[in-house]
PDB file of C-alpha atoms in Angstrom:
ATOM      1  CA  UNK A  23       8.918 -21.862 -70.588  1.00 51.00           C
ATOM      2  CA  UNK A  24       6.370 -23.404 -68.448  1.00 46.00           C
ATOM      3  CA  UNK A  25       9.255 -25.357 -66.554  1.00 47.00           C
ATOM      4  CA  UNK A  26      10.581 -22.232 -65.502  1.00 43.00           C
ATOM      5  CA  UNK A  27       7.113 -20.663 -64.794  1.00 45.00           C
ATOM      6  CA  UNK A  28       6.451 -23.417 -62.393  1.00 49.00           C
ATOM      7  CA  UNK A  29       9.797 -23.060 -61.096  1.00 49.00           C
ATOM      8  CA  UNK A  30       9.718 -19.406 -60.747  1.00 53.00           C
ATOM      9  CA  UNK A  31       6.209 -20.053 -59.104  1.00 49.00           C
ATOM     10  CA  UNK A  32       7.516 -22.649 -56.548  1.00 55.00           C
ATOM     11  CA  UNK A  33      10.475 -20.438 -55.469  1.00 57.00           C
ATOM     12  CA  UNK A  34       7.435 -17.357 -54.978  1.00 64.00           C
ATOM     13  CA  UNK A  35       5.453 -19.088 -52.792  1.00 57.00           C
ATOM     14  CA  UNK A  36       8.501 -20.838 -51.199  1.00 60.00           C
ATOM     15  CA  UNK A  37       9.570 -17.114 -50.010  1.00 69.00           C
ATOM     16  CA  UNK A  38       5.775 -15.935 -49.255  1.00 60.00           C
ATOM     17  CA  UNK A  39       5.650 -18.971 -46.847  1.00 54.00           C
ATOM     18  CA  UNK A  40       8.998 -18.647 -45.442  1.00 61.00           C
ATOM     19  CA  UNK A  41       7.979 -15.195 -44.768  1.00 63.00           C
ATOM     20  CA  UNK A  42       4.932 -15.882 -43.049  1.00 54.00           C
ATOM     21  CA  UNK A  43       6.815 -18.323 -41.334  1.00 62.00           C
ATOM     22  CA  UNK A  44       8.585 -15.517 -40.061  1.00 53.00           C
ATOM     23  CA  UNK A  45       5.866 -13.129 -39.484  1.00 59.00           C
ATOM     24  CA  UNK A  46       3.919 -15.496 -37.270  1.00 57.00           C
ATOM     25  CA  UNK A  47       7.075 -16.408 -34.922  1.00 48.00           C
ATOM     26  CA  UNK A  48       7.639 -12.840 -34.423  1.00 44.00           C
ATOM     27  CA  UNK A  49       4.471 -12.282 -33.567  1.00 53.00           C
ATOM     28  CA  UNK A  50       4.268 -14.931 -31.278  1.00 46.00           C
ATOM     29  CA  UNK A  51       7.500 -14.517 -29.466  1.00 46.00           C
ATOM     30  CA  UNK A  52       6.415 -10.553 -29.156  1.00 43.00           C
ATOM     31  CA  UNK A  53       3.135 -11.076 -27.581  1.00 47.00           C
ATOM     32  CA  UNK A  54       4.434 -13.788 -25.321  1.00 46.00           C
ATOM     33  CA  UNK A  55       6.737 -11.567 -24.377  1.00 43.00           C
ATOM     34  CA  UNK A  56       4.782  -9.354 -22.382  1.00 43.00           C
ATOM     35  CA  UNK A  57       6.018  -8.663 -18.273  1.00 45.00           C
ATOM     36  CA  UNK A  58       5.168 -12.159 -16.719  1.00 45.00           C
ATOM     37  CA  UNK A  59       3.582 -10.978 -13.241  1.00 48.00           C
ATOM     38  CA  UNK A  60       3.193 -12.936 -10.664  1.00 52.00           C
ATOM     39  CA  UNK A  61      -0.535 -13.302  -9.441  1.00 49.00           C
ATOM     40  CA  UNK A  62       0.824 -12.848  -5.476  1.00 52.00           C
ATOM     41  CA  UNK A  63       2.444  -8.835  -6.676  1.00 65.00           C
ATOM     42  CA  UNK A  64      -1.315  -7.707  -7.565  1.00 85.00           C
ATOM     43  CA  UNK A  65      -2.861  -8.185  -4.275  1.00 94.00           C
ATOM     44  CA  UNK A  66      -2.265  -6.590  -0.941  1.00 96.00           C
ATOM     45  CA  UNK A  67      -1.116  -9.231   1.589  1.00 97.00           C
ATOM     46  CA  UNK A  68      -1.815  -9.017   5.736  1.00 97.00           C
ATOM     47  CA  UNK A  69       1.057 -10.875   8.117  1.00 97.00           C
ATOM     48  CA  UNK A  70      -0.354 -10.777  11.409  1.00 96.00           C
ATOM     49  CA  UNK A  71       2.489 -11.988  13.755  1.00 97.00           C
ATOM     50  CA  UNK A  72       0.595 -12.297  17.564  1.00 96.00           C
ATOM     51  CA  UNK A  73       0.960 -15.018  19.982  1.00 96.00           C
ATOM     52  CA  UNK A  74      -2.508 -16.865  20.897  1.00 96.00           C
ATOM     53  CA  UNK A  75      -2.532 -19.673  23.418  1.00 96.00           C
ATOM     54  CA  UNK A  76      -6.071 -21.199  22.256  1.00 96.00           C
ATOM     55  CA  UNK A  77      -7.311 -22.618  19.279  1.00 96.00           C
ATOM     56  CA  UNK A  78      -9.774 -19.572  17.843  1.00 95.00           C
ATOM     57  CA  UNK A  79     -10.350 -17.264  14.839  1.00 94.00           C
ATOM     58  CA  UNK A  80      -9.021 -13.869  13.191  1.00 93.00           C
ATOM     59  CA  UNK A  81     -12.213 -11.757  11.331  1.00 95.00           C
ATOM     60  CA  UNK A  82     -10.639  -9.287   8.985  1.00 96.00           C
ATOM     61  CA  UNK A  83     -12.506  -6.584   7.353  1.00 97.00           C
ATOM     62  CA  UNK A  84     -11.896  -4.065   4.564  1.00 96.00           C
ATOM     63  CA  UNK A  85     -13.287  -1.211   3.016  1.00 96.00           C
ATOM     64  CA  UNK A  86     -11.969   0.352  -0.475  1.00 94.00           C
ATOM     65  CA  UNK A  87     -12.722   3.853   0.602  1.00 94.00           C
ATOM     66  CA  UNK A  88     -11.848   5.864   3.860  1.00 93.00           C
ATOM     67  CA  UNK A  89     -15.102   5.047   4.975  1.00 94.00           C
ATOM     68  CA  UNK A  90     -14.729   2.326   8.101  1.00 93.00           C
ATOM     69  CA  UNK A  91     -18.627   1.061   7.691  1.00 94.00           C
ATOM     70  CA  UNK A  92     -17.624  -2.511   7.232  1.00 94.00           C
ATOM     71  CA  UNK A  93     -19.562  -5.286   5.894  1.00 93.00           C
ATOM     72  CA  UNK A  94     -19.790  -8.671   4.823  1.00 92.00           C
ATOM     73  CA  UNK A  95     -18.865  -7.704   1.176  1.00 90.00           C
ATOM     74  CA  UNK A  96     -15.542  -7.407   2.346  1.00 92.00           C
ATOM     75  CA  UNK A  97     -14.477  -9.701   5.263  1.00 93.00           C
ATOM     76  CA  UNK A  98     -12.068 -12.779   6.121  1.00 89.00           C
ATOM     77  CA  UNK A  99     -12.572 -15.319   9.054  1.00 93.00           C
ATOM     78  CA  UNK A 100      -9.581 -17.492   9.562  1.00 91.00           C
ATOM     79  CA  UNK A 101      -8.988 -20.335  11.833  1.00 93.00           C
ATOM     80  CA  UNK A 102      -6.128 -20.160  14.429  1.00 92.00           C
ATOM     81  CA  UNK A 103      -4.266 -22.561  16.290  1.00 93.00           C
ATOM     82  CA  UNK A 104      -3.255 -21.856  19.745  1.00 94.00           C
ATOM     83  CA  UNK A 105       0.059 -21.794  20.966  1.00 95.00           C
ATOM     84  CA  UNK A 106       2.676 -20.282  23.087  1.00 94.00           C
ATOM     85  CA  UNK A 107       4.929 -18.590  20.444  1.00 95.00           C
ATOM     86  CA  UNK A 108       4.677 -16.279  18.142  1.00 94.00           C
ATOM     87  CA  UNK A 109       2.771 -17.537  14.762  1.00 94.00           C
ATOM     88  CA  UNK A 110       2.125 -15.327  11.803  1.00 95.00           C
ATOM     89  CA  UNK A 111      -1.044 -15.414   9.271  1.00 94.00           C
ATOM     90  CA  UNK A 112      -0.218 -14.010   6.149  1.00 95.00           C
ATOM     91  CA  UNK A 113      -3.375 -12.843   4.986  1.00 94.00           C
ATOM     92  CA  UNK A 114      -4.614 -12.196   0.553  1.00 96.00           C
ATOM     93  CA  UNK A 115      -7.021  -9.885   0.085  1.00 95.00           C
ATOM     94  CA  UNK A 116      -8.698 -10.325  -3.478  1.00 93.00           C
ATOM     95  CA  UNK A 117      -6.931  -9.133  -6.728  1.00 91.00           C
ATOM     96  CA  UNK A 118      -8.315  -5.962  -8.292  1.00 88.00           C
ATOM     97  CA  UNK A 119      -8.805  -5.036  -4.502  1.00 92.00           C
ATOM     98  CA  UNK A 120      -7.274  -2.331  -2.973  1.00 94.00           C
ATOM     99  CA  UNK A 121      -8.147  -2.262   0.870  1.00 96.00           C
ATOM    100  CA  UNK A 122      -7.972   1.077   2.501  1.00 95.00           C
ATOM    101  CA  UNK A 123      -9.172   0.502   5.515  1.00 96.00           C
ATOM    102  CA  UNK A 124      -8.775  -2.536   7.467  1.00 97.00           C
ATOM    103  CA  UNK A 125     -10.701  -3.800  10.740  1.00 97.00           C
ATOM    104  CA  UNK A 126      -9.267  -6.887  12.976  1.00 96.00           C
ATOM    105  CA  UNK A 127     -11.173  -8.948  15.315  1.00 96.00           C
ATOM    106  CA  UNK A 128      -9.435 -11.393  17.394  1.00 93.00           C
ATOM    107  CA  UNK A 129     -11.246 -14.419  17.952  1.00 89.00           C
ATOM    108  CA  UNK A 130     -14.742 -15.820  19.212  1.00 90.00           C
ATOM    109  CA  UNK A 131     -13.123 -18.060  21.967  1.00 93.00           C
ATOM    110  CA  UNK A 132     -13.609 -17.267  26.139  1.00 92.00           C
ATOM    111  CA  UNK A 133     -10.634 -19.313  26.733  1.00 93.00           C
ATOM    112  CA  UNK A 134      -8.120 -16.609  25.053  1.00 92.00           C
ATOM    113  CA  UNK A 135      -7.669 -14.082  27.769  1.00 91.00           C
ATOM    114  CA  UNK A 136      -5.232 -12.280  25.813  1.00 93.00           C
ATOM    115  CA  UNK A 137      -3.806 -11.967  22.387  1.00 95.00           C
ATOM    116  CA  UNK A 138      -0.213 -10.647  21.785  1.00 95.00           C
ATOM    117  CA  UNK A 139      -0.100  -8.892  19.110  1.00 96.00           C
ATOM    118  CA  UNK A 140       3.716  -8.096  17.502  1.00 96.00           C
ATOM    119  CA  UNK A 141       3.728  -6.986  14.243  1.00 97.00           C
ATOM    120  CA  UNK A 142       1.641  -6.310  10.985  1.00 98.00           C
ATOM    121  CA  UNK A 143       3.027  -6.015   7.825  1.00 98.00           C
ATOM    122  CA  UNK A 144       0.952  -4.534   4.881  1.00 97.00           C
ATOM    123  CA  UNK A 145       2.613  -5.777   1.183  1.00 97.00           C
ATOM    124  CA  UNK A 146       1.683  -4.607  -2.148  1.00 96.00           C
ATOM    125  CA  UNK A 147       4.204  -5.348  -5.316  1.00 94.00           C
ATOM    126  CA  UNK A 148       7.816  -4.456  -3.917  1.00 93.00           C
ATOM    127  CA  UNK A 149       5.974  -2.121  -1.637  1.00 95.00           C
ATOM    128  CA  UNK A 150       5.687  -2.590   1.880  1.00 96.00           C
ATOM    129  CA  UNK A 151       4.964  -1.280   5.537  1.00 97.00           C
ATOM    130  CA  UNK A 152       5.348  -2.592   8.958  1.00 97.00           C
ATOM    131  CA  UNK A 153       4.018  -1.601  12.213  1.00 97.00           C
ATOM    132  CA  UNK A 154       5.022  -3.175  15.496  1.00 95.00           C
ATOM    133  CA  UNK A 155       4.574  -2.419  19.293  1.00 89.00           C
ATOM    134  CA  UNK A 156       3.609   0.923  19.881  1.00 90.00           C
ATOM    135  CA  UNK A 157       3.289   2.157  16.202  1.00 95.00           C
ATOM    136  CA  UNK A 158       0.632  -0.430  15.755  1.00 96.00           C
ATOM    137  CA  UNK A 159      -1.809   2.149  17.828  1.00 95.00           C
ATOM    138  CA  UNK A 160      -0.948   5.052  15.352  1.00 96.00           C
ATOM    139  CA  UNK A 161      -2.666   3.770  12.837  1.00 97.00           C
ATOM    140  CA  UNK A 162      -5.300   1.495  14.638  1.00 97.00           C
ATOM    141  CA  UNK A 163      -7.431   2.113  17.774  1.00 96.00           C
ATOM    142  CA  UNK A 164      -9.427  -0.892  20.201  1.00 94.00           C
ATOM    143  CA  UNK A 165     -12.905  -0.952  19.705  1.00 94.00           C
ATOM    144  CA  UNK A 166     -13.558   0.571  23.254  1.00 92.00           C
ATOM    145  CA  UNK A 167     -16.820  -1.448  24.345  1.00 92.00           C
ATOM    146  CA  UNK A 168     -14.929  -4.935  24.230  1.00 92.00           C
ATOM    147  CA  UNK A 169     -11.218  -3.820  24.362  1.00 95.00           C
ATOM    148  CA  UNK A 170      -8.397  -3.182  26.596  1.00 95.00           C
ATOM    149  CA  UNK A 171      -4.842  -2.718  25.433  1.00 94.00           C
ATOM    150  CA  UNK A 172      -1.757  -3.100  27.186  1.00 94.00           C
ATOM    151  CA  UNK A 173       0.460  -0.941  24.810  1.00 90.00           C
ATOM    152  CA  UNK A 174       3.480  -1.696  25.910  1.00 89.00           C
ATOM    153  CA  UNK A 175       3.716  -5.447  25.413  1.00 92.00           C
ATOM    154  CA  UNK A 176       0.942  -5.338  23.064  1.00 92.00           C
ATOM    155  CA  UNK A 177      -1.589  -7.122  25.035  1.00 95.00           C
ATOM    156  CA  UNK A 178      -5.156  -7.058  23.897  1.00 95.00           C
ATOM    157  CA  UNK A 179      -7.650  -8.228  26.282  1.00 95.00           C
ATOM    158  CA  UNK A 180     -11.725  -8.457  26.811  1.00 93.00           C
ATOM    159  CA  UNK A 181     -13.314  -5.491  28.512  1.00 92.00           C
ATOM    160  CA  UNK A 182     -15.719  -8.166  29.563  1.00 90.00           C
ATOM    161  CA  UNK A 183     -14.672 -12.023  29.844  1.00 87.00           C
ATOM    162  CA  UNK A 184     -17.838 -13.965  29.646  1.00 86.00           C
ATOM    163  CA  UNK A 185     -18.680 -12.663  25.866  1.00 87.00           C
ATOM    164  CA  UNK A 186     -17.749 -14.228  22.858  1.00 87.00           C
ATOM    165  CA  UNK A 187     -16.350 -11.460  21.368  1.00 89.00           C
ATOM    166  CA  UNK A 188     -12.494 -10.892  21.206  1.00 92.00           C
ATOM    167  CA  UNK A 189     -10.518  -7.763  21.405  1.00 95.00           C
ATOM    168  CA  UNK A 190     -11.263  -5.565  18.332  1.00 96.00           C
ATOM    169  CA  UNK A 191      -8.584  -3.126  16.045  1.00 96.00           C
ATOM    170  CA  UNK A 192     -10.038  -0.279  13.954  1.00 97.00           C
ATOM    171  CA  UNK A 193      -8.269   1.932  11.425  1.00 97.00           C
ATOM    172  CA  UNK A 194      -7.211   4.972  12.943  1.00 95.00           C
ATOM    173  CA  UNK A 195      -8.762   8.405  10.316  1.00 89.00           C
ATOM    174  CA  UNK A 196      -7.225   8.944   7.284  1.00 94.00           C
ATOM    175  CA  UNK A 197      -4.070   7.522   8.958  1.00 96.00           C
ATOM    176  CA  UNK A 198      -4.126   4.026   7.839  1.00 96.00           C
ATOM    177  CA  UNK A 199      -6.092   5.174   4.772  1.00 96.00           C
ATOM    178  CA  UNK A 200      -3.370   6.800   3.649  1.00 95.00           C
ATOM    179  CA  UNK A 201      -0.778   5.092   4.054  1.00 95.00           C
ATOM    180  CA  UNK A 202      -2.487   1.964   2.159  1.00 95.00           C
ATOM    181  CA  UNK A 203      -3.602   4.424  -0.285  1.00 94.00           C
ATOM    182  CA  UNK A 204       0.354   5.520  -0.662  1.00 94.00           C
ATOM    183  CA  UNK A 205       1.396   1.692  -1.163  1.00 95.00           C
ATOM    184  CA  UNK A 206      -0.276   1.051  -3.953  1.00 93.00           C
ATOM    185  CA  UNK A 207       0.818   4.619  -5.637  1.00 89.00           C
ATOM    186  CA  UNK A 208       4.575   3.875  -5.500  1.00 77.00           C
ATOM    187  CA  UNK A 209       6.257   2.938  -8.497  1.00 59.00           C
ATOM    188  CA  UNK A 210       9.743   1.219  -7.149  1.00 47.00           C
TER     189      UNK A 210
END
């Protein structure tokens, strides 16, 4: 009679381990189961596609509000190499970001007389917008002390071409705001 106590004892814990067993796989395979993002769909991404013959800089700045007082809080400086084609920086704003409002300074060197600029494309998720020739001035304006723009081929020059300042884009009101703060609102 003990025999089949131990027996019937064995075969117990036997099934309560064999159902743990079970519990903890499901568990596991549930919870690892959860939607796999990719880091690159939470954050906004910038291509700039421009043509700029010298070596120089892009300064990017962003606000998180439709205010366009930008700061150092939120601001990019990337390095640029000149040549005589079309290049494209594809710019990553932080995750748990969501730029607004966007400023774009081109460059810090006297040597680029102009800067071509062709296209920017805004990305967020599956979500995505593109501006190019004209349309690019719809939702941006030149910084008018240190700016002159050749709409048409998308020229941006120095008002004055001894300063170390480049051309200068700033978000057009509450255009650009809102259609940044429409990308990340879509649910494709």
């Amino acid at each position: 009679m003990v025999f089949l106590f131990i027996i019937n004892l064995n075969n117990s814990l036997y099934d309560m381990f064999n159902n743990l067993r079970v519990i903890i796989l499901l568990s596991v395979f549930l919870f690892s189961c959860k939607e796999n993002k990719n880091i690159s769909d939470e954050i906004l991404t910038l291509d700039v596609d421009f043509v700029a013959l010298h070596d120089d800089s892009l300064h990017v700045f962003y606000t998180e509000t439709n205010s366009i007082d930008f700061s150092s809080k939120g601001e990019f400086w990337f390095k640029i190499k000149g040549e005589n084609k079309n290049q494209r920086i594809k710019i990553d704003f932080p995750k748990a970001k969501q730029p607004k409002n966007v400023r774009i300074d081109f460059g810090n060197n006297k040597k680029n007389e102009k800067i071509i600029l062709n296209k920017l494309k805004f990305k967020f998720q599956k979500n995505f917008f593109e501006l190019k020739e004209n349309e690019i001035y719809y939702y941006f304006y030149a910084d008018e002390n240190n700016t002159n723009i050749d709409k048409k081929n998308g020229i941006l020059t120095r008002k004055i071409k001894n300063v170390n300042k480049g051309p200068s884009l700033y978000p057009k009101k509450p255009k650009l705001y809102n259609k940044l703060k429409n990308i990340y609102n879509k649910n494709d």
